[in-house]
mmCIF file of C-alpha atoms in Angstrom:
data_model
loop_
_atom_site.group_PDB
_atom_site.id
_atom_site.type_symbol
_atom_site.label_atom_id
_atom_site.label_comp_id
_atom_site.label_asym_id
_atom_site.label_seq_id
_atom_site.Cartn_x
_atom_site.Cartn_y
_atom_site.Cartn_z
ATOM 1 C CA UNK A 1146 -23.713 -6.265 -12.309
ATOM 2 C CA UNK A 1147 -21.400 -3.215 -13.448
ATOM 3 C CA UNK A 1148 -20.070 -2.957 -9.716
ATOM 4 C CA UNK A 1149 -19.625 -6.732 -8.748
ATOM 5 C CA UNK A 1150 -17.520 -6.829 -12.262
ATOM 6 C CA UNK A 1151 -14.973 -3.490 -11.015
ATOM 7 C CA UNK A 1152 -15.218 -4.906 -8.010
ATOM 8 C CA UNK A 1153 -13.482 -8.582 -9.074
ATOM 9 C CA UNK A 1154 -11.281 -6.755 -11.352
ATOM 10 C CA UNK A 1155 -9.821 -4.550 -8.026
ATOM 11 C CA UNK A 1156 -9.933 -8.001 -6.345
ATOM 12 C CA UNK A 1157 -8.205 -9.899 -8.660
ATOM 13 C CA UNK A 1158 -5.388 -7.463 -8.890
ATOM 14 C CA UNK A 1159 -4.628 -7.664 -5.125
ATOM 15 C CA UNK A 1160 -5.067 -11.067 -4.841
ATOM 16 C CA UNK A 1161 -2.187 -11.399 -7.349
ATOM 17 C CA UNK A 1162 0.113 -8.309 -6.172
ATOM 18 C CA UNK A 1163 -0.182 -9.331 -2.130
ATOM 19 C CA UNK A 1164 -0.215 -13.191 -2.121
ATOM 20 C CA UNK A 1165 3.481 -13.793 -1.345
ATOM 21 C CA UNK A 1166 4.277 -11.565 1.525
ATOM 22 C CA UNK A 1167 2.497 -13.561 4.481
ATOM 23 C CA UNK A 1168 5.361 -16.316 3.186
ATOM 24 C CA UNK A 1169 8.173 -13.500 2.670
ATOM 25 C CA UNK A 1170 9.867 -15.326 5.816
ATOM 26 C CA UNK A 1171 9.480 -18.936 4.518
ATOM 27 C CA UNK A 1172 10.678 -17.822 0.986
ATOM 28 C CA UNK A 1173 13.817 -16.150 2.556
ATOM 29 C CA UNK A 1174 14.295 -19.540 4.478
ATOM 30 C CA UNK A 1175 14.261 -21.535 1.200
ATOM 31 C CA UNK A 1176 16.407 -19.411 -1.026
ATOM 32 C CA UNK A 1177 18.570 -18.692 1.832
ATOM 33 C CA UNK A 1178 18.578 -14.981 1.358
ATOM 34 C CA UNK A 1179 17.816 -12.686 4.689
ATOM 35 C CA UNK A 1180 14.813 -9.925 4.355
ATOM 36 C CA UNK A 1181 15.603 -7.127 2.749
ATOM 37 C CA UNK A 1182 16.784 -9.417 -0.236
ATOM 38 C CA UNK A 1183 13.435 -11.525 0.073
ATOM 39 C CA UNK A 1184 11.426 -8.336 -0.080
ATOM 40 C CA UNK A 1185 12.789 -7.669 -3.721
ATOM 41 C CA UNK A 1186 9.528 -10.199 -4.776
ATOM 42 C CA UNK A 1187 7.224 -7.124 -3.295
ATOM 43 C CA UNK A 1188 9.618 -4.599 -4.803
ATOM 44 C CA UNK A 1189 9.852 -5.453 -8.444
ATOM 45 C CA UNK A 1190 5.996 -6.002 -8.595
ATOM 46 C CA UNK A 1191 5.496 -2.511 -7.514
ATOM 47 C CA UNK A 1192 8.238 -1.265 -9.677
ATOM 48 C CA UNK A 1193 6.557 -3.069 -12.788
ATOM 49 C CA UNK A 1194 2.922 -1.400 -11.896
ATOM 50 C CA UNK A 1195 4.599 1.953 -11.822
ATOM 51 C CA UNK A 1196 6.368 1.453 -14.915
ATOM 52 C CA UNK A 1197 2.965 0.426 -17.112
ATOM 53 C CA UNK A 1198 0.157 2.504 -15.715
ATOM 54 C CA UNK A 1199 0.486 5.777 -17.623
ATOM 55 C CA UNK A 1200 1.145 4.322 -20.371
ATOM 56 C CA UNK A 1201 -1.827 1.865 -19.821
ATOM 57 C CA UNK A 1202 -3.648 4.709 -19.372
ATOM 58 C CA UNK A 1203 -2.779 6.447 -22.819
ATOM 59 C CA UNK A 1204 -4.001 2.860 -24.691
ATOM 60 C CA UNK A 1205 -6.979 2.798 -22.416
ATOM 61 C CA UNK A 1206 -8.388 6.642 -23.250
ATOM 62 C CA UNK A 1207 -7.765 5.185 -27.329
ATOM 63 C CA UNK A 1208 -8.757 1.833 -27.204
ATOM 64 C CA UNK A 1209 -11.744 1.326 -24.677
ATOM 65 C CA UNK A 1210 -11.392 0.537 -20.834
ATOM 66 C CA UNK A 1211 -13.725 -2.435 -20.601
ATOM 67 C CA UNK A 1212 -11.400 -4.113 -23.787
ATOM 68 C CA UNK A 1213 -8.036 -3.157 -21.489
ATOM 69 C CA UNK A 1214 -9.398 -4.915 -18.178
ATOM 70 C CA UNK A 1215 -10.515 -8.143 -20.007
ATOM 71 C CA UNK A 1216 -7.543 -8.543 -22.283
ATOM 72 C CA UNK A 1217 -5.210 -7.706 -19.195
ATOM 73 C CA UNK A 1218 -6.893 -10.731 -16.908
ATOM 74 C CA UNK A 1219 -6.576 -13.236 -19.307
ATOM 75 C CA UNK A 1220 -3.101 -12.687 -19.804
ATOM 76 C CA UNK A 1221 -2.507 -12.376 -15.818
ATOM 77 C CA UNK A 1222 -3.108 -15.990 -16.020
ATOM 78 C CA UNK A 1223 0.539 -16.697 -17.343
ATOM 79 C CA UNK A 1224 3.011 -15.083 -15.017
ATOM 80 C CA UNK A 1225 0.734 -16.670 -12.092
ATOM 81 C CA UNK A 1226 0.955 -19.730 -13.519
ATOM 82 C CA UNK A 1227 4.961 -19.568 -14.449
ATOM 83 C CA UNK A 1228 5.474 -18.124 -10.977
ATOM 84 C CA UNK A 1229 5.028 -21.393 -9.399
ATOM 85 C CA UNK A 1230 7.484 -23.395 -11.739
ATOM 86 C CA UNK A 1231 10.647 -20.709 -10.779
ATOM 87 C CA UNK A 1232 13.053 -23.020 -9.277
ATOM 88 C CA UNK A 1233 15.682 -20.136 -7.758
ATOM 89 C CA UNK A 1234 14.970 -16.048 -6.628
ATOM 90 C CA UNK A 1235 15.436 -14.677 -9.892
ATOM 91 C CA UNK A 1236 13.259 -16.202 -11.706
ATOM 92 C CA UNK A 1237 10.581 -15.536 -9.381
ATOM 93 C CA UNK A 1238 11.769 -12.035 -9.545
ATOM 94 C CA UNK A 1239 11.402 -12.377 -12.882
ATOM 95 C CA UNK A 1240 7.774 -13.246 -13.543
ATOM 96 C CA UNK A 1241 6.388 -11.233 -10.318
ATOM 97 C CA UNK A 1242 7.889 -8.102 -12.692
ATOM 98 C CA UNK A 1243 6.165 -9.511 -15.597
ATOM 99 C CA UNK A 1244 2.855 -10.106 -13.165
ATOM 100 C CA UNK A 1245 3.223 -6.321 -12.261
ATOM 101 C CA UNK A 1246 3.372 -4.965 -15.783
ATOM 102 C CA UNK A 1247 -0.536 -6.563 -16.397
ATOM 103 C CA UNK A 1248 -2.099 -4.759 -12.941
ATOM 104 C CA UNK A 1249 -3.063 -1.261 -14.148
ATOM 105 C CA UNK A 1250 -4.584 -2.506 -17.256
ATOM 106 C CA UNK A 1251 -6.914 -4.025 -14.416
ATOM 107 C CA UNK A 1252 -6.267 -1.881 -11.165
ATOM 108 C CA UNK A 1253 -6.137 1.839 -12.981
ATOM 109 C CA UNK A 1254 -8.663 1.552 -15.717
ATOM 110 C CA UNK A 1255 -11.340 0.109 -13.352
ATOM 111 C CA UNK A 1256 -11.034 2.968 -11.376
ATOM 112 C CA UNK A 1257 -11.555 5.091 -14.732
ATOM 113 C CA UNK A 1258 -13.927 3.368 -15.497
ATOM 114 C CA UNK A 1259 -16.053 4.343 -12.771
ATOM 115 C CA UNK A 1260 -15.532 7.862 -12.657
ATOM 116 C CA UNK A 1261 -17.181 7.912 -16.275
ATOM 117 C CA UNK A 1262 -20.024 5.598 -15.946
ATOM 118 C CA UNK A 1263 -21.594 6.529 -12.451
ATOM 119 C CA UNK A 1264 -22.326 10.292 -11.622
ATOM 120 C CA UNK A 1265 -19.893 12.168 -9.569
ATOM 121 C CA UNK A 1266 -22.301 12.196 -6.903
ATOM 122 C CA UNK A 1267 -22.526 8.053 -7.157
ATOM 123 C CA UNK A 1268 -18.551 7.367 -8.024
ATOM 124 C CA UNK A 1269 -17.074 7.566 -4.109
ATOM 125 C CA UNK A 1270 -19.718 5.297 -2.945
ATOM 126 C CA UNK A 1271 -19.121 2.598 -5.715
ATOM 127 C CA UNK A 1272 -14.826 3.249 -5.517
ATOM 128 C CA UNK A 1273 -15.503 3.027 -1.970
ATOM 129 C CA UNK A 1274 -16.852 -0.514 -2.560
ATOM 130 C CA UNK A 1275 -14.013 -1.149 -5.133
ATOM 131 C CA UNK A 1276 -11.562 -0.015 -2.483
ATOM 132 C CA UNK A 1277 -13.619 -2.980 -0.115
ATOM 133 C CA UNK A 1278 -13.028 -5.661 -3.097
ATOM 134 C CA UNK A 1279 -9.060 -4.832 -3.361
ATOM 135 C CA UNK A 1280 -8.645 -5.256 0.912
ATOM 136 C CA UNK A 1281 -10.354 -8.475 0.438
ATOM 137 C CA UNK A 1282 -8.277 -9.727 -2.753
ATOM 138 C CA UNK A 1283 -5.366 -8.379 -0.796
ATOM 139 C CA UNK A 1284 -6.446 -10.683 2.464
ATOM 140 C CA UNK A 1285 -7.082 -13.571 0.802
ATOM 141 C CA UNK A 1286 -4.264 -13.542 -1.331
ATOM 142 C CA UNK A 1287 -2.066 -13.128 1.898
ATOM 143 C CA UNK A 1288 -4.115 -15.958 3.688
ATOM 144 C CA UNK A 1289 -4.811 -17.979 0.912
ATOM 145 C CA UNK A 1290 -0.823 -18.687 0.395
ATOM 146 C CA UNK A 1291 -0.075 -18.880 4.234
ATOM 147 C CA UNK A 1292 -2.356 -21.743 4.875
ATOM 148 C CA UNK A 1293 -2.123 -23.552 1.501
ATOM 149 C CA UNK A 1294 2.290 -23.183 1.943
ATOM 150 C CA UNK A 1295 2.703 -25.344 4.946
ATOM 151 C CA UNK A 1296 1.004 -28.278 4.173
ATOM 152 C CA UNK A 1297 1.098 -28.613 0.260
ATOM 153 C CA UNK A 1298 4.171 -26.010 -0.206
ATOM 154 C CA UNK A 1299 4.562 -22.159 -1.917
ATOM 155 C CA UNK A 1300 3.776 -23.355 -5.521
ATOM 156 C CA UNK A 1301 0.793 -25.423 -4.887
ATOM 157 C CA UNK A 1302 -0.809 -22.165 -3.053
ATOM 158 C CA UNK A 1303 0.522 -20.082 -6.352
ATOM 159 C CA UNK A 1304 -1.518 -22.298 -8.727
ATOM 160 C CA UNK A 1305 -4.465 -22.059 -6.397
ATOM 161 C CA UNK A 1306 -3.929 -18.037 -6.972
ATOM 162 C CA UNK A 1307 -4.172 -18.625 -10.824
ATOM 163 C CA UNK A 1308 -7.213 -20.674 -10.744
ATOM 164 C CA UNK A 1309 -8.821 -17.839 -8.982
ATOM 165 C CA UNK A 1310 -7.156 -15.613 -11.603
ATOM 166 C CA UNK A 1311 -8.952 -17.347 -14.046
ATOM 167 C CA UNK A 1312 -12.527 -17.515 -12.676
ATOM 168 C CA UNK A 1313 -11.929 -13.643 -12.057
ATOM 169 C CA UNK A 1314 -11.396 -13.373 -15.471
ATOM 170 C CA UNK A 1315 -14.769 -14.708 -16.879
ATOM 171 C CA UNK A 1316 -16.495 -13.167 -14.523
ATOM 172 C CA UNK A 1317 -15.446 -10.149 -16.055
ATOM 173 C CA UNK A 1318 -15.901 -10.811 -19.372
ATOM 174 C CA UNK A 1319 -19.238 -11.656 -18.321
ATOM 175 C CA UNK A 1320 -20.416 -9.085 -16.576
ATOM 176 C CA UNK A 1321 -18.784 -5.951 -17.526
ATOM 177 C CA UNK A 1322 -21.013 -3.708 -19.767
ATOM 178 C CA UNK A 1323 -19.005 -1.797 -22.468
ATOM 179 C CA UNK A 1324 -18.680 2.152 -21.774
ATOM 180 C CA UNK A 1325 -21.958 4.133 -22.366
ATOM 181 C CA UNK A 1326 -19.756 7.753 -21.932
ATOM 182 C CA UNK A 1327 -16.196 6.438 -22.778
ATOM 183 C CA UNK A 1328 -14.795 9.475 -25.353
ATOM 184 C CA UNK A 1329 -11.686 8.203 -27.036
ATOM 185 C CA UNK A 1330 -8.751 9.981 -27.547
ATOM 186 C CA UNK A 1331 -8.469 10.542 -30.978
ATOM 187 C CA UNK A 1332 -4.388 9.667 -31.256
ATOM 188 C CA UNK A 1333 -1.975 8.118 -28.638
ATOM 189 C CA UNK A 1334 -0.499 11.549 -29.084
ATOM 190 C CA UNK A 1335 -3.583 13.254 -28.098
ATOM 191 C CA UNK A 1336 -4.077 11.412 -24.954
ATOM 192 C CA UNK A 1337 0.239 11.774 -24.573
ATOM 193 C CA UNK A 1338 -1.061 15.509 -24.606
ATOM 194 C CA UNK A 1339 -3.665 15.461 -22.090
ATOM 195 C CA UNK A 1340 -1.192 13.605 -19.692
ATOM 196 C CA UNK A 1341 1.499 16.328 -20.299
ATOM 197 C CA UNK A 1342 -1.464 18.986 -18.762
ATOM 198 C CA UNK A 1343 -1.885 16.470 -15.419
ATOM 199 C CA UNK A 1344 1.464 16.859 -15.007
ATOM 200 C CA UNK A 1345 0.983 20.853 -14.619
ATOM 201 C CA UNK A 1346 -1.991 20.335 -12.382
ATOM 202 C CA UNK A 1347 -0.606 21.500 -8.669
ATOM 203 C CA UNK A 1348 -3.872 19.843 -6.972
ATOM 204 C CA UNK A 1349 -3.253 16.327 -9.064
ATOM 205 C CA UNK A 1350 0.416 16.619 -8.369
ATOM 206 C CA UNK A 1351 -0.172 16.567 -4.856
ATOM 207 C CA UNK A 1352 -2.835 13.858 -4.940
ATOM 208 C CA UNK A 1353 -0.157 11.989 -6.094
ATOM 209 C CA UNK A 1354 2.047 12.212 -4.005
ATOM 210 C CA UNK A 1355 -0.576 11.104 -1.241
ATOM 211 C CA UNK A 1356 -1.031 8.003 -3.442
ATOM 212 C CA UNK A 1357 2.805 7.409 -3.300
ATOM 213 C CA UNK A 1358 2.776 7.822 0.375
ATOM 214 C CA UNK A 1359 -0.296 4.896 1.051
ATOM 215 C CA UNK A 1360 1.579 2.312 -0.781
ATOM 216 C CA UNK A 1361 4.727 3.415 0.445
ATOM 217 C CA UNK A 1362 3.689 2.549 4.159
ATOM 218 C CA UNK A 1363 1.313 -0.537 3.322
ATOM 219 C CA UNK A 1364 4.413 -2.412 1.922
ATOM 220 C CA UNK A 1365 6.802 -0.648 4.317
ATOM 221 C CA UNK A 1366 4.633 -2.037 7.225
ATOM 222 C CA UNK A 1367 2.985 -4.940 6.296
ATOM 223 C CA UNK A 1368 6.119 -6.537 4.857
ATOM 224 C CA UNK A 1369 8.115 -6.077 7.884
ATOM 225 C CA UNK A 1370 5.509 -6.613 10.268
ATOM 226 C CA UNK A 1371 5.882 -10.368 9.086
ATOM 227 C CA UNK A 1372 9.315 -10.682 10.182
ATOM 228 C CA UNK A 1373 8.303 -9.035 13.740
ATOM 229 C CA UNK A 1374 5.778 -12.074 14.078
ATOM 230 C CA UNK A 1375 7.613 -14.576 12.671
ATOM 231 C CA UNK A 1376 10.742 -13.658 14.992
ATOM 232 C CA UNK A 1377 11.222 -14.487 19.497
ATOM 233 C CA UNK A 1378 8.859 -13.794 21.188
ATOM 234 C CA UNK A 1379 5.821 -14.329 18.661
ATOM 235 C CA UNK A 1380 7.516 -16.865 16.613
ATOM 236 C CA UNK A 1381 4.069 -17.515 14.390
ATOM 237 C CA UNK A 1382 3.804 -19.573 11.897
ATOM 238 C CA UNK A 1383 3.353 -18.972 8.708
ATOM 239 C CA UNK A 1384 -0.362 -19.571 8.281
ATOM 240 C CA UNK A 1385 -0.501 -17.466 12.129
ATOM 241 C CA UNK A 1386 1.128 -14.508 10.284
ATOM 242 C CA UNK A 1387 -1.492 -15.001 7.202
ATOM 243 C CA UNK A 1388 -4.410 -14.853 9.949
ATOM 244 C CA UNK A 1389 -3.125 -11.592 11.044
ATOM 245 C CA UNK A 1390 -3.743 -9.991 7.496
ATOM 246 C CA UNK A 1391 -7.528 -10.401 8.914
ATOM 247 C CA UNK A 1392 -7.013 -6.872 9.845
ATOM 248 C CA UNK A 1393 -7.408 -6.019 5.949
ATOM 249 C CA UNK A 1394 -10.658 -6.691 6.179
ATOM 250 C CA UNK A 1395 -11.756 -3.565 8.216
ATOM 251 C CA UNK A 1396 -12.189 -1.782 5.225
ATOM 252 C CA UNK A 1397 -14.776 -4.360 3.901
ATOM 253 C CA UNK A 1398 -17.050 -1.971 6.851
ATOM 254 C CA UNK A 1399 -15.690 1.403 6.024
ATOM 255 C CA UNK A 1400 -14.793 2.204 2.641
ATOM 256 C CA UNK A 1401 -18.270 1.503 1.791
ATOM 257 C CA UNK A 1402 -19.252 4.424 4.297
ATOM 258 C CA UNK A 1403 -16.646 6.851 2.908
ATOM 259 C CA UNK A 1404 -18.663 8.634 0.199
ATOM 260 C CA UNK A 1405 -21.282 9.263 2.899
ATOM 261 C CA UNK A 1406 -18.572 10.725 5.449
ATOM 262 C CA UNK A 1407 -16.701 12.575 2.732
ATOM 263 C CA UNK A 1408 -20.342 14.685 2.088
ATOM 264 C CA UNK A 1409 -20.477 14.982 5.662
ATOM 265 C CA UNK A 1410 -16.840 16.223 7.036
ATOM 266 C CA UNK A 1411 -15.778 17.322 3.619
ATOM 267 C CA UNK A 1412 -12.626 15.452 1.391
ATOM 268 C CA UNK A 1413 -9.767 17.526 3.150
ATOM 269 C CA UNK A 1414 -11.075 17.284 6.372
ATOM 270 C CA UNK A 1415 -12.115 13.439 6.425
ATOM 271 C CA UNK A 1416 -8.263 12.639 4.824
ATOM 272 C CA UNK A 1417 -6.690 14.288 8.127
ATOM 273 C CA UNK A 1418 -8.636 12.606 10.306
ATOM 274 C CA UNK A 1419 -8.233 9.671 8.637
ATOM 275 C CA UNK A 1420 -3.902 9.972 8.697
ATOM 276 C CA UNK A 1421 -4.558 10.812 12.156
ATOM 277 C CA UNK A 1422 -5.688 7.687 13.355
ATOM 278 C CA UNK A 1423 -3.387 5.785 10.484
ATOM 279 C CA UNK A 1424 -0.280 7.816 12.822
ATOM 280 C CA UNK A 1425 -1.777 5.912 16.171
ATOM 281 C CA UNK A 1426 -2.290 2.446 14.263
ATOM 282 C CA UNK A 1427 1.463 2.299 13.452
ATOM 283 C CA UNK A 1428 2.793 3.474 16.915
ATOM 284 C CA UNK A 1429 0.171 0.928 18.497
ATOM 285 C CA UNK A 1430 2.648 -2.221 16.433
ATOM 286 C CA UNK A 1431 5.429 -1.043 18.950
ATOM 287 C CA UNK A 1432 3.444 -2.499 21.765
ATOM 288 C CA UNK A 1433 4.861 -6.239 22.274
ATOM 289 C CA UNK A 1434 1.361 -7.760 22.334
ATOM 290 C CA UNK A 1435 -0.113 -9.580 19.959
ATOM 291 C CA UNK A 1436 -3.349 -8.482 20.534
ATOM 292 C CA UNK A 1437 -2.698 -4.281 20.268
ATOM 293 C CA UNK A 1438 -0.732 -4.902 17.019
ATOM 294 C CA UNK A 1439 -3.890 -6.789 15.794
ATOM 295 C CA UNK A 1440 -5.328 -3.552 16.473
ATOM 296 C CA UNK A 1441 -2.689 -1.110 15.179
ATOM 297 C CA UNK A 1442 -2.777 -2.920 12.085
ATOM 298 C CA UNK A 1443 -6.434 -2.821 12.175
ATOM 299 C CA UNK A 1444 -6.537 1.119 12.551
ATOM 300 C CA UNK A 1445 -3.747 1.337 9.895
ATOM 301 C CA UNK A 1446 -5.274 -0.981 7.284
ATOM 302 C CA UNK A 1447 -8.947 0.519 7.946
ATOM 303 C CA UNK A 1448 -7.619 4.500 7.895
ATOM 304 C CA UNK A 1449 -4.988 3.721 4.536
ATOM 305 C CA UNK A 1450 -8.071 2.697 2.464
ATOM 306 C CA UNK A 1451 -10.072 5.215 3.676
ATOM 307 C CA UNK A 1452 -7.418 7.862 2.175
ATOM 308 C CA UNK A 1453 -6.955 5.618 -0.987
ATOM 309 C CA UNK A 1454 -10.774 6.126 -1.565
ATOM 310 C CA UNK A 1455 -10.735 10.083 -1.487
ATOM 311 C CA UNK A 1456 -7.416 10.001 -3.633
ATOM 312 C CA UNK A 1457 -8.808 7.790 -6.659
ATOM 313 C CA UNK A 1458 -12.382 9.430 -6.607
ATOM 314 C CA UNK A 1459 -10.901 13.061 -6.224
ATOM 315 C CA UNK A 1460 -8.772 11.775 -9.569
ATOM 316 C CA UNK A 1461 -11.562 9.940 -11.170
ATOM 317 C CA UNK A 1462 -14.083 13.052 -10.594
ATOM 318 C CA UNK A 1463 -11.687 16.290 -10.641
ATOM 319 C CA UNK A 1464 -10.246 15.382 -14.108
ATOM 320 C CA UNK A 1465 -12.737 15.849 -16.611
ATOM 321 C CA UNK A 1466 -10.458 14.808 -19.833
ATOM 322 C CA UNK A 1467 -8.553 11.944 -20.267
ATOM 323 C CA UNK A 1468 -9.291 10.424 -17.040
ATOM 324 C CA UNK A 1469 -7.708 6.815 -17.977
ATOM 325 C CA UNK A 1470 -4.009 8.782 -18.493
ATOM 326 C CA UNK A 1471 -4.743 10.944 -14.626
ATOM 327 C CA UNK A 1472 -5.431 7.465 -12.688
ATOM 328 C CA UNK A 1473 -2.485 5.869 -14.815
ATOM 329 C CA UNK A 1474 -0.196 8.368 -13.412
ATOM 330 C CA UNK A 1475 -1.802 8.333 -9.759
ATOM 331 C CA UNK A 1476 -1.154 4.452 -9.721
ATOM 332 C CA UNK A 1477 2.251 5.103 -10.942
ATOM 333 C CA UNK A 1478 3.240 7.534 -7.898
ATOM 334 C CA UNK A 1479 1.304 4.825 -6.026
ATOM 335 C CA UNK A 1480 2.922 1.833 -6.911
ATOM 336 C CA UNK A 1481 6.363 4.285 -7.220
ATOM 337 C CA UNK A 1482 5.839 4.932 -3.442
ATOM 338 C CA UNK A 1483 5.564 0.807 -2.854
ATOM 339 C CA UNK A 1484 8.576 0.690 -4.701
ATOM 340 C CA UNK A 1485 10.730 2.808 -2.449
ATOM 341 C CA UNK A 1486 8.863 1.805 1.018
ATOM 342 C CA UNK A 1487 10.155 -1.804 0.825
ATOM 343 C CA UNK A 1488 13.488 -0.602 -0.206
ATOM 344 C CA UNK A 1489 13.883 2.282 2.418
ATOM 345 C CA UNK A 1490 12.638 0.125 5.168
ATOM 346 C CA UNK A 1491 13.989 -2.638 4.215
ATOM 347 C CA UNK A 1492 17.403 -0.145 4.946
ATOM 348 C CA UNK A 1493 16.245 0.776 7.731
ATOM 349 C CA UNK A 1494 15.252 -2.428 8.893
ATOM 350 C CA UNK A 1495 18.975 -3.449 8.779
ATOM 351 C CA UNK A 1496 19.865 -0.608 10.883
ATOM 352 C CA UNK A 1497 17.245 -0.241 13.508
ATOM 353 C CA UNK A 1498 14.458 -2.562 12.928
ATOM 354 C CA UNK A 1499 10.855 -2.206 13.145
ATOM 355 C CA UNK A 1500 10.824 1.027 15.449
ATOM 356 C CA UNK A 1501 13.126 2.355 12.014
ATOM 357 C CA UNK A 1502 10.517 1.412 10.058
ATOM 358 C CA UNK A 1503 7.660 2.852 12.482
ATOM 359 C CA UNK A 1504 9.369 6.478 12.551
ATOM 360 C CA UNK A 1505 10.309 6.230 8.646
ATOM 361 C CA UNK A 1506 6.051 5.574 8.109
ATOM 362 C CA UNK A 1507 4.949 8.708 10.813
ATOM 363 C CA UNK A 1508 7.373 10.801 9.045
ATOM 364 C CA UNK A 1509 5.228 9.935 5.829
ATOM 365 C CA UNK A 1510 2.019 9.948 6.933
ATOM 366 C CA UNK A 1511 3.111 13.725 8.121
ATOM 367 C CA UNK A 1512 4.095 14.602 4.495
ATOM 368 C CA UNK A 1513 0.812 12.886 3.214
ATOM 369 C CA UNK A 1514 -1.000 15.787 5.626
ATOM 370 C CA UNK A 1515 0.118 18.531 4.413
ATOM 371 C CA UNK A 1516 -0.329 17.135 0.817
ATOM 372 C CA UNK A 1517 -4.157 16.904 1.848
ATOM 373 C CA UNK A 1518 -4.481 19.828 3.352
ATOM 374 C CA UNK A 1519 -2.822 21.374 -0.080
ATOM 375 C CA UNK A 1520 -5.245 19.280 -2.451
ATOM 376 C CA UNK A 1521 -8.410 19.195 -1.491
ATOM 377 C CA UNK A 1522 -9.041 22.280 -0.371
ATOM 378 C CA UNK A 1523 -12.944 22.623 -1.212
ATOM 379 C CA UNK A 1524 -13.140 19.043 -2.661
#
């Protein structure tokens, strides 16, 4: 019961942080805005996340993770449900921010949570099936709004997201055993402390900055992508381009195999082969053919969790005091890193569309290579 309760808490928070962007194009349409000012609703949610989760993850190593997760969903429930009563932009602007400010209560301090109630030799397997819940909340949330938008409209598919917020939410308050090795902080300062010392870590640092780079390029590509499909000679529809997200669901088949090929190849070798095949995914989405950008996106999606597992459980494993403040300030780089790829592509995207964008996320994934091979050395 412990895992199917981390594992609704990581689906719940993708549900709510991806479920507009299959409808980024019909939302621009509506407010009459073009797409790199439609891709501010991605933006400011990722800009929110990075602004709470070390701080969420001070309160968390003080108050108890199980009490920040279930707090944190209940009170989800209100920006989901005020998001689809916005009648222009910026209030919907507005309460995706607010939305963002509630994930790492849920997203970060699950992922603590795990590295201190399973063994180390247990925790990649289960994040590895935690990884699996998030690519299906981030699917469905995609694909849930797509085909709910055209028939019954954007807010009727938003209130469909907070229902599911809400049985996500007692499901977790259900289910979710309180820690059994959860040592508090014994101050806000002292965990303040303890997050000081991460910051001095050269090994965490660079972890990091892999995290920044995976949500950098998931929002850089998967944002954009939309406006390739939607556009001559693909023109999909909206619920077409939600279908496409399918390729999310990869990692439902391969993150739970990561802890296994992470013993096998070993952490730094598994995370460059891994970008390796994430570098061919995104070259593959040049090819105008519906079919081989199915599979780039497929490759991308399937290789970018597969590095998101070995970042959180390296975090969740290698830190061995105040874990709750080290994954708040790896989701921070993350969700820093989705921050700046919408804006920076969405630049580029003005300038030399999609192949921009393509070259901007190779000349990442590069960076994100040399951070692994930096990192994990023995890990």
């Amino acid at each position: 019961m412990p895992r199917v309760a981390v594992a609704t808490a990581g689906f719940a928070a993708m549900l709510n942080m991806y479920a507009p962007q299959a409808v980024l194009p019909l939302l621009a349409n509506e407010f009459g805005v073009g797409p790199a000012s439609i891709s501010q609703i991605m933006t400011v949610n990722a800009l929110a996340v990075a602004l709470t989760a070390p701080f969420t993850g001070i309160v968390a190593d003080v108050l108890g993770r199980r009490s920040v997760i279930a707090v944190a969903m209940v009170l989800l429930i209100i920006p989901d449900v005020m998001m689809a009563f916005s009648d222009s932009l910026e209030a919907l602007l507005f309460w995706r921010f607010a939305q963002g400010l509630l994930l790492p209560p849920i997203f970060a301090v699950s992922v603590a949570y795990i590295g201190s109630e399973w063994p180390a030799g247990e925790a990649t397997g289960v994040t590895g099936y935690f990884i699996a819940a998030t690519a299906f909340g981030g699917f469905l949330g995609r694909m849930l709004t797509a085909v709910l938008a055209e028939p019954f409209g954007w807010r009727h598919a938003l209130f469909a997201q907070a229902t599911i917020t809400a049985l996500c939410a007692i499901t977790i308050i259900a289910l979710l055993p309180r820690e059994r090795n959860f040592v508090a902080a014994t101050t806000l300062a002292a965990s303040l402390r303890q997050m000081v010392k991460h910051l001095r870590d050269t090994r965490l640092l660079a972890t990091f900055c892999v995290g920044f780079g995976i949500m950098f390029n998931f929002i850089a590509a998967f944002t954009f992508i939309a406006f390739v499909l939607a556009a001559p000679p693909f023109n999909l529809s909206a619920a077409a381009i939600g279908a496409v997200f399918v390729t999310y669901l990869i990692s439902l088949v391969t993150t739970p195999f990561a802890g296994r090929l992470v013993k096998h190849f070993g952490r730094r070798n598994f995370g460059l082969i891994a970008i390796g095949i994430w570098i061919c995914g995104i070259l593959l989405t040049l090819v105008p053919s519906i079919a081989v950008i199915v599979l780039g996106l497929a490759l991308f999606a399937g290789s970018g969790f597969l590095v998101q597992t070995c970042c959180q459980s390296f975090v969740a494993t290698y830190v061995r005091e105040g874990t709750s403040s080290a994954i708040g300030l790896y989701v921070t780089s993350f969700y820093i890193g989705g921050s700046f790829g919408g804006l920076a592509a969405g630049l580029l995207w003005n300038v030399w569309g999609w192949p921009g964008t393509v070259g901007l996320i190779v000349a990442m994934l590069v960076f994100m290579g040399a951070m692994i091979r930096y990192a994990w050395r023995a890990a």
